[in-house]
Amino acid sequence: MTNDKKELLPEQREELLDTLKTRFEKNMNRHKGVQWADVEAKLLADPEKLWTLDEMEVTGGEPDVVGHDGKTDEYIFFDCSAESPKGRRSLCYDRAAWEFRKEHKPQNTALDMAAEMGIDILTEEQYRSLQQLGKFDTKTSSWVETPADIRALGGAIFGDFRFGRVFIYHNGAESYYAARGFRGSLRV
């Protein structure tokens, strides 16, 4: 799929750009005032970010532009799949939680996988802002970045959308479920 340089082959790049453009044009409410040509120019100038977006795509995240940071001139992508990305579920929160488990360890952790992909896990604030753009995680849940004080006590937080509202809950960081994954963000 990709090479060691974290760069897509030309045909992979074109396929990904087509997918991203189609999603961008179908969901203009997520990025009012943003032009695809500007986003595409930024993407073409940064092959490693394209590789990361491809990782988001192939794991089921359906990344899309959700904003533009005028101070840094960066476009912000979030995973916008209706449910938590399928290729990123059944993960405990972080390496410390994984190490804590004595048996039945998951294959990976949310934070490790995010780092491998080159993305940041959504913060609670970002998760809530994503939920302003549609109804996400109505059947699943997603780990969100956990404050250090909660994590120090063994916990981690996750969010979902039920009964017409966003809920943020807590769980042991070592827990993992088939219906819980994580969503990421990328700045380009």
Short mmCIF file of C-alpha atoms in Angstrom, two decimals:
data_model
loop_
_atom_site.label_atom_id
_atom_site.label_comp_id
_atom_site.label_asym_id
_atom_site.label_seq_id
_atom_site.Cartn_x
_atom_site.Cartn_y
_atom_site.Cartn_z
CA MET A 1 0.00 0.00 0.00
CA THR A 2 2.63 2.56 1.02
CA ASN A 3 6.40 2.63 1.08
CA ASP A 4 8.75 3.34 4.00
CA LYS A 5 8.92 7.05 3.13
CA LYS A 6 5.24 7.50 4.02
CA GLU A 7 4.47 8.64 0.52
CA LEU A 8 1.71 7.41 -1.76
CA LEU A 9 2.25 6.10 -5.26
CA PRO A 10 0.88 8.44 -7.98
CA GLU A 11 -2.23 6.31 -8.60
CA GLN A 12 -2.94 6.10 -4.84
CA ARG A 13 -2.57 9.87 -4.55
CA GLU A 14 -5.04 10.49 -7.40
CA GLU A 15 -7.56 8.03 -6.00
CA LEU A 16 -7.35 9.60 -2.54
CA LEU A 17 -7.65 13.15 -3.89
CA ASP A 18 -10.74 12.12 -5.89
CA THR A 19 -12.30 10.57 -2.78
CA LEU A 20 -11.51 13.62 -0.64
CA LYS A 21 -12.81 16.05 -3.26
CA THR A 22 -16.09 14.13 -3.65
CA ARG A 23 -16.61 14.06 0.13
CA PHE A 24 -15.66 17.74 0.40
CA GLU A 25 -18.22 18.73 -2.26
CA LYS A 26 -20.99 16.57 -0.73
CA ASN A 27 -20.55 18.10 2.74
CA MET A 28 -20.08 21.84 2.21
CA ASN A 29 -21.76 22.53 5.57
CA ARG A 30 -18.60 21.24 7.27
CA HIS A 31 -16.32 23.86 5.72
CA LYS A 32 -18.21 26.97 4.65
CA GLY A 33 -16.04 29.44 2.77
CA VAL A 34 -13.27 26.92 2.04
CA GLN A 35 -12.35 26.20 -1.58
CA TRP A 36 -11.25 22.72 -2.66
CA ALA A 37 -8.49 24.10 -4.92
CA ASP A 38 -6.81 25.71 -1.89
CA VAL A 39 -7.01 22.49 0.13
CA GLU A 40 -5.71 20.42 -2.79
CA ALA A 41 -2.72 22.74 -3.27
CA LYS A 42 -1.75 22.29 0.40
CA LEU A 43 -2.13 18.52 0.11
CA LEU A 44 -0.02 18.26 -3.03
CA ALA A 45 2.75 20.24 -1.32
CA ASP A 46 2.93 17.75 1.58
CA PRO A 47 3.15 14.07 0.51
CA GLU A 48 3.44 12.82 4.10
CA LYS A 49 0.14 14.47 5.05
CA LEU A 50 -1.47 12.77 2.04
CA TRP A 51 -0.10 9.46 3.34
CA THR A 52 -1.64 10.20 6.74
CA LEU A 53 -5.01 11.06 5.18
CA ASP A 54 -4.84 7.77 3.29
CA GLU A 55 -4.26 5.96 6.59
CA MET A 56 -7.33 7.75 7.98
CA GLU A 57 -9.31 6.69 4.90
CA VAL A 58 -8.27 3.02 4.79
CA THR A 59 -9.09 2.57 8.49
CA GLY A 60 -12.62 3.85 7.85
CA GLY A 61 -12.34 7.41 9.12
CA GLU A 62 -13.70 9.23 6.05
CA PRO A 63 -11.60 12.36 6.73
CA ASP A 64 -12.98 15.73 5.67
CA VAL A 65 -12.09 19.39 6.13
CA VAL A 66 -13.87 20.87 9.16
CA GLY A 67 -12.15 24.23 9.32
CA HIS A 68 -9.30 26.55 8.45
CA ASP A 69 -6.92 28.13 10.95
CA GLY A 70 -6.37 31.65 9.67
CA LYS A 71 -3.37 32.22 11.96
CA THR A 72 -1.38 29.25 10.68
CA ASP A 73 -3.08 28.94 7.27
CA GLU A 74 -3.75 25.25 7.96
CA TYR A 75 -6.78 23.22 6.97
CA ILE A 76 -8.15 20.99 9.71
CA PHE A 77 -9.33 17.47 8.90
CA PHE A 78 -11.38 15.29 11.27
CA ASP A 79 -12.58 11.73 10.82
CA CYS A 80 -16.19 12.23 9.72
CA SER A 81 -17.41 8.63 9.39
CA ALA A 82 -20.92 8.18 10.79
CA GLU A 83 -19.63 5.66 13.33
CA SER A 84 -16.23 5.30 14.97
CA PRO A 85 -13.77 4.14 12.28
CA LYS A 86 -14.05 0.36 11.82
CA GLY A 87 -10.33 -0.18 11.41
CA ARG A 88 -9.61 1.53 14.73
CA ARG A 89 -11.87 -0.28 17.19
CA SER A 90 -11.23 -2.76 20.00
CA LEU A 91 -8.31 -0.70 21.31
CA CYS A 92 -7.55 0.26 24.88
CA TYR A 93 -6.62 3.89 25.46
CA ASP A 94 -2.80 3.93 25.73
CA ARG A 95 0.35 1.83 26.19
CA ALA A 96 0.23 2.06 30.01
CA ALA A 97 -3.31 0.65 29.95
CA TRP A 98 -2.22 -2.09 27.55
CA GLU A 99 0.67 -3.02 29.84
CA PHE A 100 -1.69 -3.05 32.84
CA ARG A 101 -3.86 -5.78 31.31
CA LYS A 102 -2.73 -9.21 32.45
CA GLU A 103 -4.51 -11.15 29.69
CA HIS A 104 -6.70 -10.67 26.63
CA LYS A 105 -4.70 -7.67 25.50
CA PRO A 106 -6.00 -5.81 22.43
CA GLN A 107 -3.80 -5.69 19.34
CA ASN A 108 -2.98 -2.01 19.80
CA THR A 109 -3.89 1.17 21.67
CA ALA A 110 -5.70 4.27 20.47
CA LEU A 111 -2.79 6.61 21.21
CA ASP A 112 -0.16 4.32 19.68
CA MET A 113 -2.19 3.82 16.51
CA ALA A 114 -2.84 7.57 16.21
CA ALA A 115 0.91 8.24 16.53
CA GLU A 116 1.71 5.57 13.91
CA MET A 117 -0.78 7.22 11.54
CA GLY A 118 0.50 10.75 12.22
CA ILE A 119 -2.76 12.09 13.67
CA ASP A 120 -3.92 13.48 16.99
CA ILE A 121 -6.83 11.90 18.81
CA LEU A 122 -9.75 14.35 19.07
CA THR A 123 -9.99 16.40 22.25
CA GLU A 124 -13.32 16.65 24.04
CA GLU A 125 -13.77 20.15 22.60
CA GLN A 126 -13.04 18.92 19.07
CA TYR A 127 -15.40 15.96 19.54
CA ARG A 128 -18.20 18.31 20.60
CA SER A 129 -17.51 20.59 17.62
CA LEU A 130 -17.64 17.59 15.27
CA GLN A 131 -21.06 16.74 16.68
CA GLN A 132 -22.27 20.20 15.61
CA LEU A 133 -21.71 19.11 11.99
CA GLY A 134 -23.95 16.02 12.09
CA LYS A 135 -24.89 12.98 14.14
CA PHE A 136 -21.80 10.86 14.76
CA ASP A 137 -21.35 7.77 16.94
CA THR A 138 -25.05 6.98 17.33
CA LYS A 139 -24.22 3.25 17.65
CA THR A 140 -20.54 3.39 18.60
CA SER A 141 -18.30 5.48 20.84
CA SER A 142 -14.89 7.09 20.41
CA TRP A 143 -12.02 7.58 22.83
CA VAL A 144 -11.12 11.26 23.23
CA GLU A 145 -7.94 12.82 24.58
CA THR A 146 -8.01 12.31 28.32
CA PRO A 147 -6.84 14.97 30.80
CA ALA A 148 -3.70 13.93 32.71
CA ASP A 149 -5.43 14.05 36.11
CA ILE A 150 -8.08 11.53 34.99
CA ARG A 151 -5.49 9.34 33.30
CA ALA A 152 -3.31 9.37 36.45
CA LEU A 153 -6.21 7.72 38.30
CA GLY A 154 -6.49 4.96 35.69
CA GLY A 155 -9.37 6.43 33.73
CA ALA A 156 -9.94 7.57 30.19
CA ILE A 157 -12.85 9.36 28.54
CA PHE A 158 -14.89 8.70 25.44
CA GLY A 159 -17.90 10.22 23.73
CA ASP A 160 -20.97 9.26 21.77
CA PHE A 161 -24.28 10.69 20.58
CA ARG A 162 -27.48 9.31 22.13
CA PHE A 163 -30.96 10.65 22.80
CA GLY A 164 -30.29 13.79 20.78
CA ARG A 165 -27.20 14.88 22.69
CA VAL A 166 -23.46 14.36 23.09
CA PHE A 167 -22.32 12.36 26.11
CA ILE A 168 -18.79 12.19 27.48
CA TYR A 169 -18.20 9.23 29.79
CA HIS A 170 -15.37 7.63 31.70
CA ASN A 171 -14.04 4.08 31.70
CA GLY A 172 -10.92 2.26 32.79
CA ALA A 173 -8.24 3.08 30.21
CA GLU A 174 -7.48 -0.64 29.86
CA SER A 175 -11.01 -1.43 28.64
CA TYR A 176 -11.74 -2.04 24.99
CA TYR A 177 -14.89 -2.82 23.04
CA ALA A 178 -15.80 -3.81 19.50
CA ALA A 179 -17.96 -0.68 19.26
CA ARG A 180 -15.36 1.80 20.57
CA GLY A 181 -12.60 3.29 18.46
CA PHE A 182 -11.12 6.73 18.12
CA ARG A 183 -11.35 9.71 15.79
CA GLY A 184 -8.39 11.79 14.75
CA SER A 185 -7.47 15.22 13.51
CA LEU A 186 -4.82 16.39 11.08
CA ARG A 187 -3.66 19.89 10.20
CA VAL A 188 -2.43 20.51 6.65
#
